[in-house]
Short mmCIF file of C-alpha atoms in Angstrom, two decimals:
data_model
loop_
_atom_site.label_atom_id
_atom_site.label_comp_id
_atom_site.label_asym_id
_atom_site.label_seq_id
_atom_site.Cartn_x
_atom_site.Cartn_y
_atom_site.Cartn_z
CA MET F 1 -33.76 -19.52 14.53
CA SER F 2 -36.86 -19.30 16.70
CA SER F 3 -37.59 -22.02 19.22
CA VAL F 4 -40.78 -24.02 18.65
CA THR F 5 -42.87 -24.41 21.74
CA ASN F 6 -44.21 -27.83 22.64
CA PRO F 7 -47.57 -27.21 24.36
CA SER F 8 -47.15 -30.31 26.58
CA ALA F 9 -43.88 -28.96 27.92
CA GLU F 10 -45.52 -25.57 28.52
CA HIS F 11 -48.18 -27.23 30.63
CA GLY F 12 -45.41 -28.78 32.72
CA GLU F 13 -46.05 -32.50 32.32
CA SER F 14 -44.74 -34.91 29.70
CA GLU F 15 -47.63 -37.30 30.44
CA LEU F 16 -50.51 -34.84 30.13
CA PRO F 17 -53.38 -35.62 27.76
CA GLY F 18 -52.57 -34.29 24.32
CA ARG F 19 -48.81 -34.82 24.57
CA ILE F 20 -48.66 -36.73 21.27
CA MET F 21 -50.60 -34.10 19.33
CA ALA F 22 -48.49 -31.40 20.98
CA GLY F 23 -45.26 -33.05 19.92
CA GLU F 24 -46.44 -33.53 16.35
CA MET F 25 -47.56 -29.92 16.04
CA ALA F 26 -44.12 -28.84 17.22
CA GLU F 27 -42.45 -31.02 14.55
CA GLN F 28 -43.97 -29.10 11.66
CA PRO F 29 -41.09 -26.70 10.90
CA ALA F 30 -38.72 -29.68 10.69
CA VAL F 31 -41.16 -31.56 8.48
CA LEU F 32 -41.48 -28.59 6.13
CA ARG F 33 -37.68 -28.40 5.88
CA ARG F 34 -37.56 -32.12 5.05
CA VAL F 35 -40.10 -31.72 2.26
CA LEU F 36 -38.17 -28.79 0.81
CA GLU F 37 -34.73 -30.40 1.06
CA THR F 38 -35.46 -34.09 0.45
CA GLY F 39 -38.87 -34.29 -1.13
CA ALA F 40 -38.71 -31.42 -3.61
CA PRO F 41 -36.44 -33.11 -6.21
CA VAL F 42 -38.61 -36.25 -6.26
CA ILE F 43 -41.80 -34.20 -6.46
CA ARG F 44 -40.37 -32.25 -9.37
CA GLN F 45 -39.57 -35.45 -11.27
CA ALA F 46 -43.14 -36.67 -10.88
CA ALA F 47 -44.48 -33.27 -11.93
CA GLU F 48 -42.33 -33.15 -15.05
CA ALA F 49 -43.36 -36.67 -16.08
CA ILE F 50 -47.05 -35.86 -15.62
CA ALA F 51 -46.76 -32.46 -17.34
CA ALA F 52 -45.37 -34.24 -20.40
CA LYS F 53 -48.65 -36.18 -20.64
CA LYS F 54 -50.61 -32.90 -20.84
CA PRO F 55 -53.66 -33.76 -18.73
CA ARG F 56 -56.76 -31.84 -19.79
CA PHE F 57 -58.61 -32.09 -16.47
CA VAL F 58 -57.85 -32.97 -12.85
CA LEU F 59 -59.93 -34.98 -10.38
CA LEU F 60 -59.02 -34.93 -6.69
CA THR F 61 -59.95 -37.79 -4.37
CA ALA F 62 -59.65 -37.76 -0.56
CA ARG F 63 -61.44 -38.00 2.77
CA GLY F 64 -61.31 -35.95 5.99
CA THR F 65 -58.22 -33.81 6.54
CA SER F 66 -56.79 -35.00 3.23
CA ASP F 67 -59.95 -33.75 1.52
CA ASN F 68 -59.14 -30.26 2.76
CA ALA F 69 -55.61 -30.61 1.38
CA ALA F 70 -57.14 -31.72 -1.93
CA LEU F 71 -59.37 -28.63 -1.95
CA TYR F 72 -56.23 -26.50 -1.52
CA ALA F 73 -54.73 -28.29 -4.54
CA LYS F 74 -57.88 -27.49 -6.51
CA TYR F 75 -57.35 -23.77 -5.91
CA LEU F 76 -53.69 -24.07 -6.90
CA LEU F 77 -54.39 -25.98 -10.09
CA GLU F 78 -57.20 -23.72 -11.24
CA VAL F 79 -55.57 -20.41 -10.29
CA ARG F 80 -51.93 -21.16 -11.10
CA LEU F 81 -52.39 -23.44 -14.11
CA GLY F 82 -55.89 -22.76 -15.41
CA LEU F 83 -56.64 -26.49 -15.30
CA PRO F 84 -60.28 -27.31 -14.55
CA CYS F 85 -60.61 -29.48 -11.44
CA GLY F 86 -63.26 -31.43 -9.62
CA LEU F 87 -63.57 -33.26 -6.30
CA THR F 88 -64.67 -36.84 -6.89
CA SER F 89 -67.62 -38.67 -5.38
CA MET F 90 -66.05 -42.07 -4.76
CA SER F 91 -69.35 -43.87 -4.35
CA THR F 92 -70.08 -43.37 -8.05
CA THR F 93 -67.43 -46.01 -8.76
CA THR F 94 -67.20 -48.00 -5.52
CA ALA F 95 -70.96 -48.30 -4.85
CA TYR F 96 -72.64 -47.63 -8.19
CA GLY F 97 -70.02 -49.11 -10.47
CA ALA F 98 -69.84 -46.13 -12.83
CA ARG F 99 -66.93 -46.18 -15.27
CA PRO F 100 -66.39 -42.68 -16.69
CA ASP F 101 -63.99 -42.05 -19.55
CA LEU F 102 -60.89 -40.69 -17.82
CA ARG F 103 -58.42 -40.66 -20.68
CA ASP F 104 -56.04 -37.69 -20.37
CA VAL F 105 -57.42 -36.93 -16.89
CA LEU F 106 -55.06 -36.62 -13.93
CA VAL F 107 -56.51 -38.24 -10.80
CA ILE F 108 -54.76 -37.16 -7.59
CA THR F 109 -55.59 -39.18 -4.49
CA VAL F 110 -54.51 -37.66 -1.17
CA SER F 111 -54.36 -39.90 1.90
CA GLN F 112 -52.20 -39.85 5.01
CA SER F 113 -52.16 -43.63 5.42
CA GLY F 114 -52.93 -44.72 1.86
CA GLY F 115 -54.95 -47.56 3.35
CA SER F 116 -58.63 -46.70 3.06
CA PRO F 117 -60.34 -49.29 0.81
CA ASP F 118 -62.53 -46.81 -1.07
CA LEU F 119 -59.53 -44.64 -1.97
CA VAL F 120 -57.64 -47.67 -3.26
CA ALA F 121 -60.65 -49.02 -5.18
CA SER F 122 -61.54 -45.68 -6.78
CA THR F 123 -57.90 -45.12 -7.81
CA MET F 124 -57.75 -48.58 -9.38
CA ALA F 125 -61.00 -47.87 -11.23
CA ALA F 126 -59.62 -44.52 -12.44
CA ARG F 127 -56.45 -46.15 -13.74
CA ASP F 128 -58.49 -48.84 -15.51
CA ALA F 129 -60.55 -46.02 -17.08
CA GLY F 130 -57.42 -44.46 -18.60
CA ALA F 131 -56.51 -41.86 -15.96
CA ILE F 132 -53.04 -40.69 -15.01
CA THR F 133 -52.96 -41.56 -11.30
CA LEU F 134 -50.94 -39.85 -8.59
CA ALA F 135 -51.03 -40.81 -4.90
CA VAL F 136 -49.93 -38.30 -2.27
CA THR F 137 -49.41 -40.15 1.01
CA ASN F 138 -47.32 -40.44 4.15
CA ASN F 139 -46.74 -44.13 3.44
CA PRO F 140 -44.82 -45.16 0.29
CA ASP F 141 -45.54 -48.83 1.10
CA SER F 142 -49.31 -48.33 1.24
CA PRO F 143 -51.87 -50.09 -0.97
CA LEU F 144 -52.75 -46.72 -2.53
CA ALA F 145 -49.15 -46.04 -3.54
CA ALA F 146 -48.95 -49.54 -5.03
CA VAL F 147 -51.95 -49.09 -7.34
CA SER F 148 -51.01 -45.57 -8.49
CA GLU F 149 -48.81 -44.80 -11.46
CA TYR F 150 -46.99 -42.03 -9.57
CA HIS F 151 -46.48 -41.41 -5.86
CA ILE F 152 -45.38 -38.49 -3.69
CA ASP F 153 -44.19 -39.24 -0.15
CA ILE F 154 -44.96 -36.23 2.07
CA LEU F 155 -42.16 -37.30 4.49
CA ALA F 156 -43.99 -36.30 7.67
CA GLY F 157 -42.81 -39.32 9.66
CA PRO F 158 -45.09 -41.46 11.86
CA GLU F 159 -48.17 -39.58 13.07
CA LYS F 160 -49.66 -41.22 16.16
CA ALA F 161 -52.20 -38.69 17.41
CA LEU F 162 -55.60 -39.18 15.84
CA PRO F 163 -55.95 -35.50 14.82
CA ALA F 164 -53.75 -34.95 11.76
CA THR F 165 -51.46 -31.95 12.07
CA LYS F 166 -48.02 -32.40 10.54
CA THR F 167 -49.35 -34.60 7.73
CA TYR F 168 -51.76 -31.82 6.74
CA THR F 169 -49.13 -29.10 6.39
CA ALA F 170 -46.73 -31.56 4.71
CA SER F 171 -49.48 -32.43 2.23
CA LEU F 172 -50.10 -28.76 1.46
CA LEU F 173 -46.43 -28.05 0.83
CA SER F 174 -45.99 -31.21 -1.27
CA LEU F 175 -49.01 -30.30 -3.40
CA TYR F 176 -47.73 -26.74 -3.82
CA LEU F 177 -44.35 -28.02 -5.01
CA PHE F 178 -46.06 -30.47 -7.36
CA VAL F 179 -48.17 -27.73 -8.97
CA GLU F 180 -45.10 -25.50 -9.23
CA GLY F 181 -43.34 -28.39 -10.97
CA LEU F 182 -46.20 -28.75 -13.44
CA ARG F 183 -45.87 -25.08 -14.40
CA GLY F 184 -42.08 -25.12 -14.54
CA GLY F 185 -41.59 -23.10 -11.36
CA ASP F 186 -38.98 -23.78 -8.71
CA GLY F 187 -41.12 -23.20 -5.60
CA ALA F 188 -38.49 -20.83 -4.17
CA PRO F 189 -40.97 -18.72 -2.13
CA ALA F 190 -41.70 -21.79 0.01
CA LYS F 191 -38.18 -21.73 1.47
CA ALA F 192 -39.32 -19.11 3.99
CA LEU F 193 -41.96 -21.40 5.48
CA PRO F 194 -39.99 -23.36 8.12
CA GLU F 195 -38.73 -20.25 9.87
CA LEU F 196 -42.12 -18.54 9.65
CA ALA F 197 -43.78 -21.66 11.05
CA GLU F 198 -41.36 -21.60 14.00
CA ARG F 199 -42.32 -17.99 14.71
CA VAL F 200 -46.03 -18.81 14.66
CA LEU F 201 -45.72 -21.91 16.83
CA ALA F 202 -43.63 -20.04 19.41
CA ARG F 203 -46.62 -17.80 20.24
CA GLY F 204 -48.57 -20.38 22.20
CA ASP F 205 -49.60 -17.99 24.96
CA GLU F 206 -51.68 -15.93 22.51
CA VAL F 207 -53.59 -18.99 21.37
CA ARG F 208 -54.12 -20.18 24.94
CA GLN F 209 -55.77 -16.84 25.73
CA LEU F 210 -58.18 -17.37 22.84
CA ALA F 211 -58.88 -20.88 24.08
CA ALA F 212 -59.75 -19.55 27.55
CA ARG F 213 -62.13 -17.12 25.90
CA TYR F 214 -63.93 -19.83 23.93
CA ARG F 215 -63.68 -22.96 26.07
CA PHE F 216 -67.40 -22.78 26.87
CA ALA F 217 -68.55 -22.07 23.32
CA GLU F 218 -71.50 -24.20 22.26
CA ARG F 219 -70.94 -23.57 18.55
CA MET F 220 -68.41 -21.92 16.27
CA VAL F 221 -68.57 -20.62 12.72
CA ILE F 222 -65.40 -20.48 10.63
CA THR F 223 -65.26 -18.64 7.34
CA SER F 224 -62.83 -17.62 4.62
CA ARG F 225 -62.54 -17.20 0.87
CA GLY F 226 -60.11 -18.33 -1.79
CA TYR F 227 -56.99 -20.11 -0.60
CA GLY F 228 -58.13 -19.67 3.01
CA TYR F 229 -61.32 -21.69 2.56
CA PRO F 230 -59.59 -25.10 2.95
CA THR F 231 -58.07 -23.73 6.16
CA ALA F 232 -61.53 -22.87 7.47
CA LYS F 233 -62.75 -26.38 6.72
CA GLU F 234 -59.71 -28.01 8.32
CA ALA F 235 -59.96 -25.81 11.43
CA ALA F 236 -63.61 -26.76 11.83
CA LEU F 237 -62.73 -30.42 11.53
CA LYS F 238 -59.99 -30.12 14.14
CA LEU F 239 -62.30 -28.40 16.62
CA MET F 240 -65.06 -30.94 16.13
CA GLU F 241 -62.92 -34.06 16.36
CA THR F 242 -60.93 -32.92 19.41
CA SER F 243 -63.23 -30.72 21.53
CA TYR F 244 -66.59 -31.96 20.14
CA ILE F 245 -67.75 -28.36 19.65
CA PRO F 246 -70.00 -28.13 16.56
CA ALA F 247 -67.95 -26.01 14.19
CA LEU F 248 -69.52 -24.95 10.90
CA SER F 249 -67.27 -23.89 8.03
CA TYR F 250 -68.49 -21.71 5.17
CA SER F 251 -67.09 -19.84 2.25
CA GLY F 252 -67.67 -16.18 3.00
CA ALA F 253 -69.90 -15.97 -0.06
CA ASP F 254 -71.99 -18.93 1.09
CA LEU F 255 -72.25 -17.49 4.59
CA LEU F 256 -74.15 -14.51 3.18
CA HIS F 257 -76.59 -16.82 1.40
CA GLY F 258 -78.59 -17.78 4.48
CA PRO F 259 -76.31 -19.02 7.29
CA LEU F 260 -75.55 -15.41 8.31
CA ALA F 261 -78.96 -15.43 10.01
CA MET F 262 -77.66 -17.74 12.77
CA VAL F 263 -74.78 -15.40 13.68
CA ASP F 264 -75.25 -13.57 16.97
CA ASN F 265 -73.10 -11.98 19.66
CA ILE F 266 -72.73 -15.25 21.57
CA SER F 267 -71.30 -17.82 19.18
CA PRO F 268 -67.80 -16.88 17.99
CA VAL F 269 -66.98 -16.49 14.32
CA ILE F 270 -63.41 -17.20 13.22
CA ALA F 271 -62.41 -15.54 9.94
CA VAL F 272 -59.32 -16.76 8.12
CA VAL F 273 -58.18 -13.71 6.16
CA THR F 274 -55.46 -14.31 3.58
CA ASP F 275 -53.28 -11.35 2.67
CA GLY F 276 -54.30 -11.10 -0.98
CA LYS F 277 -57.30 -11.43 -3.27
CA GLY F 278 -59.08 -13.93 -1.03
CA GLY F 279 -58.85 -11.56 1.90
CA GLU F 280 -60.10 -8.68 -0.22
CA ALA F 281 -63.10 -10.77 -1.28
CA LEU F 282 -63.84 -11.53 2.38
CA ARG F 283 -63.92 -7.89 3.53
CA PRO F 284 -67.63 -7.29 2.81
CA VAL F 285 -68.39 -10.43 4.83
CA LEU F 286 -66.37 -9.13 7.77
CA GLU F 287 -68.29 -5.86 7.62
CA ARG F 288 -71.60 -7.72 7.73
CA LEU F 289 -70.41 -9.83 10.65
CA ARG F 290 -69.33 -6.75 12.60
CA GLY F 291 -72.67 -5.18 11.78
CA ARG F 292 -74.43 -8.11 13.41
CA GLY F 293 -72.33 -7.73 16.58
CA ALA F 294 -70.55 -11.01 16.04
CA ASP F 295 -67.75 -12.06 18.37
CA LEU F 296 -65.29 -11.96 15.50
CA VAL F 297 -61.85 -13.58 15.69
CA VAL F 298 -59.48 -12.94 12.77
CA ILE F 299 -56.51 -15.06 11.79
CA GLY F 300 -54.56 -12.98 9.31
CA PRO F 301 -53.02 -9.54 8.66
CA GLU F 302 -52.56 -7.05 11.47
CA ALA F 303 -55.03 -4.49 10.10
CA GLN F 304 -57.86 -7.02 10.01
CA VAL F 305 -57.03 -8.41 13.44
CA ALA F 306 -57.06 -4.89 14.90
CA ALA F 307 -60.64 -4.38 13.70
CA ALA F 308 -61.89 -7.64 15.26
CA SER F 309 -62.83 -8.70 18.78
CA ALA F 310 -59.70 -10.83 18.99
CA GLY F 311 -57.27 -12.57 16.70
CA PHE F 312 -53.83 -13.80 15.76
CA VAL F 313 -51.55 -11.79 13.46
CA LEU F 314 -49.75 -13.92 10.88
CA PRO F 315 -46.32 -12.97 9.45
CA THR F 316 -47.49 -13.18 5.85
CA SER F 317 -46.68 -9.75 4.41
CA ASP F 318 -43.90 -11.11 2.17
CA LEU F 319 -45.40 -14.57 1.57
CA PRO F 320 -47.42 -15.30 -1.60
CA GLU F 321 -51.12 -15.82 -0.93
CA GLU F 322 -51.05 -19.40 -2.17
CA LEU F 323 -48.55 -20.37 0.57
CA GLN F 324 -50.29 -18.65 3.46
CA PRO F 325 -52.63 -21.60 4.27
CA ILE F 326 -49.59 -23.53 5.53
CA LEU F 327 -49.17 -20.88 8.25
CA GLU F 328 -52.88 -20.12 8.77
CA ILE F 329 -53.71 -23.57 10.07
CA LEU F 330 -50.98 -23.58 12.74
CA PRO F 331 -52.67 -21.33 15.36
CA LEU F 332 -55.98 -23.05 14.61
CA GLN F 333 -54.51 -26.50 15.28
CA ARG F 334 -53.19 -25.09 18.54
CA LEU F 335 -56.59 -23.54 19.32
CA ALA F 336 -58.29 -26.93 18.93
CA TYR F 337 -55.66 -28.46 21.21
CA GLU F 338 -55.94 -25.77 23.89
CA VAL F 339 -59.76 -25.68 23.89
CA THR F 340 -59.83 -29.46 24.26
CA ILE F 341 -57.37 -29.42 27.15
CA ALA F 342 -59.33 -26.60 28.82
CA ARG F 343 -62.50 -28.69 28.55
CA GLY F 344 -60.82 -31.60 30.32
CA GLN F 345 -60.56 -33.88 27.28
CA ASP F 346 -57.68 -35.66 25.54
CA PRO F 347 -57.00 -34.42 22.00
CA ASP F 348 -54.76 -37.43 21.31
CA ALA F 349 -57.64 -39.89 21.37
CA PRO F 350 -61.01 -38.43 20.34
CA ARG F 351 -63.90 -40.77 21.01
CA ALA F 352 -65.20 -43.08 18.25
CA LEU F 353 -62.32 -42.34 15.86
CA ALA F 354 -59.58 -44.50 14.33
CA LYS F 355 -56.37 -43.34 12.63
CA VAL F 356 -57.12 -45.30 9.44
CA THR F 357 -60.79 -45.01 8.53
CA GLN F 358 -62.08 -48.10 6.73
CA THR F 359 -64.62 -46.58 4.34
CA HIS F 360 -65.83 -48.50 1.30
#
């Protein structure tokens, strides 16, 4: 078993800024094991009960990091099950009072705390409108869990740092197991994740070198396609909320529709390249980026990293594409942490943020 490196310990001080985020990043292999060993049977029960109701459509509701986890679930549901999905606009019900007909619709609300008022209100409205409601949270005693018909506890344990790390990967794995349960699968390929996550997290020196390279960046662009797109969005969020660097995330296809014009040889571009169809779809984008002289960083397979300015090789050759986002985000969480530390800031407590955001 590989040892997981705690970045705070590496830096030599238990009281350094970022020690809480560092500890929670290091917990992720253990959290993934807990979801697989303890959470999986409960998740399967919920999936079987919901599958029996034969939902015809799925709506996903979330904010922030949880919204990126919901986007991952959208890819899973559409690709693996062929179920049409949409991401909700909560203000249509909470601000405008719309009451759509949601009979036979599965509404999945993803929230770390389960406490944001708009998530609770929109879930209540969905249930009143006839929806099958499922809450995916890190708090089984939350208001959101109480108003939902079904609940999945992601079992990440208390998360004290403001940037979400272990709750994000636990949400991804829980959602994967739920979708596998809907389709009658056993989720067996996910059993490799804890050990693979340990291997990735043990390579902190590689990420620190990238952070030294980009600590003075004034802007970053992060791109991917397919299952990697939620990773790009989550990585951008982590960089913005911890280091305050403007980080713009784009689908590779969208990047070619205009934003490519802002790419130059100064601002780094991070490409999340899944080993599979999403990565194949991104290849023309990578060629265009190289053609523009972009400072291209690749997170993904060895062949793509070798053709870039820099990167991080992921051990994904035997891992299904739909599970790779759980590994892809790990070096990017660490990158956000290291860049923030290098810039003299504290990633544990970004300015102007609260752990539970009270949106209405």
